[in-house]
Coordinates of C-alpha atoms in Angstrom, one line a residue:
M125 CA -39.7 -65.2 53.0
I126 CA -42.2 -66.5 56.0
R127 CA -45.3 -64.1 56.7
V128 CA -46.1 -64.1 60.1
L129 CA -49.1 -62.6 61.6
V130 CA -49.4 -61.7 65.5
P131 CA -52.6 -60.8 66.9
F132 CA -51.6 -58.6 69.8
D133 CA -53.5 -57.1 72.9
F134 CA -50.5 -55.7 74.9
S135 CA -50.9 -58.4 77.4
S136 CA -47.7 -60.5 78.7
T137 CA -48.8 -63.6 76.6
A138 CA -49.1 -61.5 73.8
Q139 CA -45.7 -60.2 74.4
H140 CA -44.5 -63.7 74.5
A141 CA -46.1 -64.6 71.4
L142 CA -44.5 -61.7 69.5
N143 CA -40.9 -62.6 71.2
F144 CA -41.3 -66.2 69.9
A145 CA -42.2 -64.7 66.4
T146 CA -39.3 -62.2 66.4
S147 CA -36.9 -65.2 67.3
L148 CA -37.9 -66.9 64.0
T149 CA -35.1 -65.1 62.5
E150 CA -32.9 -67.3 64.2
V151 CA -34.1 -70.2 61.7
Y152 CA -35.4 -68.1 58.4
H153 CA -33.6 -65.5 56.5
E154 CA -36.3 -63.5 55.7
V155 CA -39.4 -63.0 58.3
E156 CA -42.2 -60.4 57.7
L157 CA -44.1 -59.6 61.0
S158 CA -47.4 -58.3 61.0
V159 CA -49.0 -57.2 64.6
I160 CA -52.5 -56.5 64.6
H161 CA -54.5 -55.1 67.5
V162 CA -58.2 -55.0 67.3
V163 CA -60.0 -52.3 69.5
E164 CA -63.5 -53.8 70.4
T165 CA -66.1 -51.3 69.3
P166 CA -68.3 -50.3 72.2
V167 CA -72.0 -51.0 72.1
T168 CA -74.7 -50.5 74.8
T169 CA -78.0 -52.1 73.6
G170 CA -81.8 -51.8 74.9
M171 CA -85.2 -52.0 73.7
G172 CA -86.4 -49.7 71.2
T173 CA -88.3 -46.7 71.7
M174 CA -91.2 -48.3 69.4
G175 CA -90.8 -51.6 71.1
G176 CA -89.2 -52.9 68.2
G177 CA -86.3 -54.9 69.8
L178 CA -82.9 -54.0 70.5
E179 CA -81.1 -51.2 69.2
A180 CA -77.7 -49.3 70.0
I181 CA -77.7 -46.5 73.0
P182 CA -75.2 -43.8 72.6
D183 CA -73.1 -43.7 75.8
I184 CA -70.7 -40.8 76.3
Q185 CA -68.6 -41.8 78.7
N186 CA -67.9 -45.4 76.6
Q187 CA -67.4 -43.2 73.8
I188 CA -64.8 -40.8 75.6
F189 CA -63.2 -44.0 76.7
Y190 CA -63.1 -45.9 73.6
M191 CA -61.5 -42.6 71.8
E192 CA -58.8 -42.5 74.5
L193 CA -58.1 -46.1 74.2
V194 CA -57.6 -45.7 70.3
E195 CA -55.1 -42.9 70.7
T196 CA -53.1 -45.0 73.7
R197 CA -53.0 -48.0 71.2
K198 CA -51.8 -45.9 68.4
R199 CA -49.0 -44.5 71.0
Q200 CA -48.0 -48.0 72.0
F201 CA -47.9 -49.2 68.5
K202 CA -45.6 -46.2 67.4
E203 CA -43.3 -47.3 70.2
L204 CA -43.4 -50.9 69.2
E205 CA -42.5 -49.8 65.8
E206 CA -39.7 -47.9 67.1
R207 CA -38.4 -50.7 69.1
Y208 CA -38.0 -53.0 66.1
A209 CA -37.0 -50.2 63.5
D210 CA -33.5 -51.7 63.2
S211 CA -34.3 -55.3 63.1
K212 CA -33.4 -57.4 60.4
F213 CA -36.9 -58.8 60.0
K214 CA -39.6 -56.7 58.2
F215 CA -42.3 -55.3 61.0
R216 CA -45.4 -53.3 60.5
T217 CA -48.6 -53.0 62.6
K218 CA -52.0 -52.8 62.0
L219 CA -54.9 -51.1 64.4
V220 CA -58.3 -52.4 63.4
L221 CA -61.7 -51.2 65.1
G222 CA -64.6 -53.8 65.6
N223 CA -65.0 -57.2 66.6
V224 CA -61.5 -59.1 67.6
F225 CA -62.2 -62.5 66.2
R226 CA -63.6 -60.9 63.0
G227 CA -60.7 -58.4 62.6
I228 CA -58.0 -61.3 63.0
S229 CA -59.9 -63.3 60.6
N230 CA -60.2 -60.7 58.0
A231 CA -56.4 -60.0 58.4
I232 CA -55.9 -64.0 57.9
Q233 CA -57.8 -63.7 54.7
D234 CA -56.5 -60.6 53.5
E235 CA -52.5 -61.1 54.2
E236 CA -52.7 -64.8 53.6
P237 CA -49.8 -65.4 56.5
D238 CA -47.8 -68.8 56.5
L239 CA -48.3 -68.6 60.1
V240 CA -50.2 -66.9 63.1
I241 CA -48.6 -67.0 66.4
M242 CA -50.8 -65.6 69.3
G243 CA -51.0 -65.6 73.1
S244 CA -53.2 -68.0 75.0
K245 CA -54.5 -67.7 78.5
G246 CA -56.7 -70.6 78.2
T247 CA -60.2 -70.9 79.6
S248 CA -61.6 -73.8 81.9
G249 CA -65.0 -74.7 83.4
F250 CA -68.0 -72.4 82.9
E251 CA -66.2 -69.9 80.9
E252 CA -64.9 -72.5 78.7
V253 CA -68.4 -73.8 77.9
L254 CA -70.2 -70.6 77.3
V255 CA -67.7 -68.3 75.8
G256 CA -64.3 -69.9 74.7
S257 CA -61.5 -67.6 73.8
N258 CA -60.8 -65.9 70.9
T259 CA -57.4 -68.0 70.3
E260 CA -59.8 -71.1 70.5
K261 CA -61.9 -69.6 67.6
V262 CA -58.6 -68.6 65.6
V263 CA -57.2 -72.3 65.8
R264 CA -60.7 -73.5 64.8
N265 CA -61.2 -71.5 61.7
A266 CA -57.6 -70.3 60.4
S267 CA -56.5 -71.5 57.2
C268 CA -53.0 -71.2 58.1
P269 CA -51.0 -73.0 60.8
V270 CA -51.6 -71.3 64.5
I271 CA -48.9 -71.7 67.4
T272 CA -50.6 -70.7 70.5
I273 CA -48.0 -69.5 73.2
K274 CA -48.7 -69.0 77.2
A275 CA -45.0 -68.3 78.5
E276 CA -41.7 -67.0 77.3
T277 CA -40.4 -69.7 74.6
P278 CA -37.4 -68.8 72.6
I279 CA -37.0 -70.8 69.5
S280 CA -33.7 -72.3 70.6
S281 CA -35.9 -74.0 73.4
M282 CA -37.5 -76.3 71.1
K283 CA -35.7 -79.8 71.7
K284 CA -38.7 -82.3 71.9
I285 CA -42.0 -82.0 69.7
V286 CA -44.8 -84.3 69.9
F287 CA -47.1 -84.6 66.8
A288 CA -50.2 -86.3 68.1
S289 CA -52.6 -88.1 65.7
D290 CA -54.6 -91.1 65.0
F291 CA -52.6 -91.8 61.7
R292 CA -56.0 -93.0 59.9
E293 CA -56.1 -90.3 57.3
S294 CA -53.1 -89.9 54.9
N295 CA -52.7 -86.0 54.4
D296 CA -49.8 -84.6 51.8
E297 CA -50.4 -81.0 53.2
V298 CA -50.0 -82.1 56.8
A299 CA -47.1 -84.5 56.1
S300 CA -45.3 -81.5 54.3
R301 CA -46.0 -79.0 57.1
I302 CA -44.6 -81.5 59.9
K303 CA -41.5 -82.0 57.5
R304 CA -40.7 -78.3 57.2
M305 CA -41.1 -77.9 61.2
Q306 CA -38.5 -80.9 61.2
A307 CA -36.5 -78.8 59.1
I308 CA -36.9 -75.7 61.1
F309 CA -36.4 -77.1 64.4
D310 CA -33.4 -78.8 65.8
A311 CA -35.6 -81.1 68.0
E312 CA -36.8 -85.0 68.4
F313 CA -40.0 -85.5 66.8
Y314 CA -42.3 -88.2 68.7
F315 CA -45.3 -89.6 66.7
V316 CA -47.9 -90.7 69.4
A317 CA -51.0 -92.2 69.2
I318 CA -53.5 -92.0 72.1
N319 CA -55.3 -95.3 73.2
T320 CA -58.5 -94.7 75.2
P321 CA -61.1 -97.0 77.0
G322 CA -63.9 -95.9 74.4
N323 CA -61.4 -96.4 71.3
F324 CA -59.3 -99.3 72.3
E325 CA -57.0 -100.9 70.1
T326 CA -54.0 -103.1 70.4
T327 CA -50.6 -101.7 70.5
R328 CA -49.9 -103.5 67.4
E329 CA -52.5 -102.0 65.2
S330 CA -51.7 -98.7 66.3
M331 CA -47.9 -99.1 65.6
E332 CA -48.5 -100.4 62.2
R333 CA -50.7 -97.4 61.2
I334 CA -47.9 -95.2 62.5
R335 CA -45.5 -97.0 60.4
A336 CA -47.2 -96.8 57.4
F337 CA -47.8 -92.9 57.7
V338 CA -44.0 -92.9 58.5
Q339 CA -43.1 -94.9 55.3
K340 CA -45.5 -93.4 53.0
Y341 CA -44.1 -89.6 53.5
K342 CA -40.6 -90.9 54.0
F343 CA -40.2 -89.5 57.6
E344 CA -36.7 -90.0 59.2
N345 CA -35.3 -89.9 62.8
I346 CA -39.1 -90.0 64.1
K347 CA -39.8 -92.0 67.8
A348 CA -43.1 -93.7 67.3
E349 CA -45.3 -94.1 70.8
I350 CA -48.6 -95.4 72.0
Y351 CA -50.1 -93.9 75.3
N352 CA -52.8 -95.2 77.3
S353 CA -55.1 -92.5 78.9
L354 CA -58.7 -91.8 79.7
S355 CA -59.0 -89.4 76.9
E356 CA -57.3 -88.3 73.9
E357 CA -57.0 -84.6 75.3
S358 CA -55.3 -85.7 78.6
G359 CA -53.4 -88.5 76.9
I360 CA -51.7 -86.0 74.6
I361 CA -50.9 -83.5 77.7
E362 CA -49.8 -86.3 79.7
F363 CA -47.5 -87.6 77.2
A364 CA -46.0 -84.0 76.5
D365 CA -45.4 -83.8 80.4
D366 CA -43.7 -87.1 80.8
I367 CA -41.2 -86.7 78.1
D368 CA -40.9 -82.8 79.0
A369 CA -42.0 -81.8 75.3
D370 CA -41.3 -78.3 74.1
M371 CA -44.2 -78.0 72.0
I372 CA -47.3 -80.2 70.8
A373 CA -48.4 -80.5 67.2
M374 CA -51.7 -81.7 66.0
T375 CA -54.6 -81.0 63.6
T376 CA -57.9 -80.0 64.0
H377 CA -61.1 -80.5 61.6
G378 CA -62.5 -76.9 62.3
R379 CA -65.8 -78.0 63.5
T380 CA -68.3 -75.0 64.0
G381 CA -71.8 -74.6 65.2
L382 CA -74.0 -77.3 66.4
L383 CA -71.5 -79.8 65.5
H384 CA -68.8 -78.3 67.5
L385 CA -71.0 -78.1 70.5
I386 CA -71.8 -81.8 70.2
T387 CA -68.3 -83.3 69.5
G388 CA -66.2 -80.7 70.8
S389 CA -62.5 -80.4 69.7
I390 CA -59.3 -82.2 70.9
A391 CA -57.3 -79.7 69.5
E392 CA -58.8 -76.9 70.9
D393 CA -59.1 -78.4 74.4
V394 CA -55.4 -79.1 74.3
V395 CA -54.7 -75.4 73.4
N396 CA -56.7 -74.6 76.4
H397 CA -55.1 -76.8 79.1
S398 CA -51.6 -77.5 77.9
K399 CA -49.0 -74.9 79.4
R400 CA -46.8 -75.9 76.4
P401 CA -46.9 -74.1 72.9
V402 CA -49.5 -76.0 70.5
W403 CA -48.9 -76.0 66.8
T404 CA -52.3 -76.8 64.9
Y405 CA -53.2 -76.8 61.5
K406 CA -56.9 -77.1 59.9
T407 CA -57.8 -79.9 57.8
K408 CA -60.7 -80.6 55.7

């Protein structure tokens, strides 16, 4: 049994993610899909009447719209349940009121899924710096692997998968999960290290590290590659473009707060800018 959580906002990208999740039945005999939708609670704020800072201000129009939206989502979820009622996988829905990221995070904590699959539109420029996306936050914080989907992607299309890493750290859990992906997807796996001007090393040094990783964890049928680029993020995306990969896999350290603002995250940048599905897993 594999338990999959699908955050769902009724957009086309969310439907792509759900379709990818349902197609897991092609490779798993037992699949349990939990689809969660979070209705953001409307709050209008203003200065307190006694000059004591911000306080919530009732907004009748917002409240009416909110109540109608909740009822609409309930009807849409009922239609989804009816659509998948006769499927060979278990299917359930969950409607949550409140903050989107918090609602998804709580669901991950409570349900302990094996995998989160969610749609991503990506962000760029000013929006990326100031806001980011809920998808990016989930990638940074989720305790299980996350696959982000931007377009219709059937499981059967997975023929080439790139695992990008610097291969400097041995991680039994990551190696185990990559091996599991190999068993699931009938695909070629490429292990790639990105060489940049700011962190240059010889091809021999990089290749020796990849070989050591492969030998330690007894990987088979792996193609090792060294790719030169101006940055790790662009190198990963460019390499995936060059070989026409179907998915990118990588780990993230899940940095938050000031450290995240200073250093950023290669995984989150790739999730934002790659047109391909991206598999991420947070390591310690």
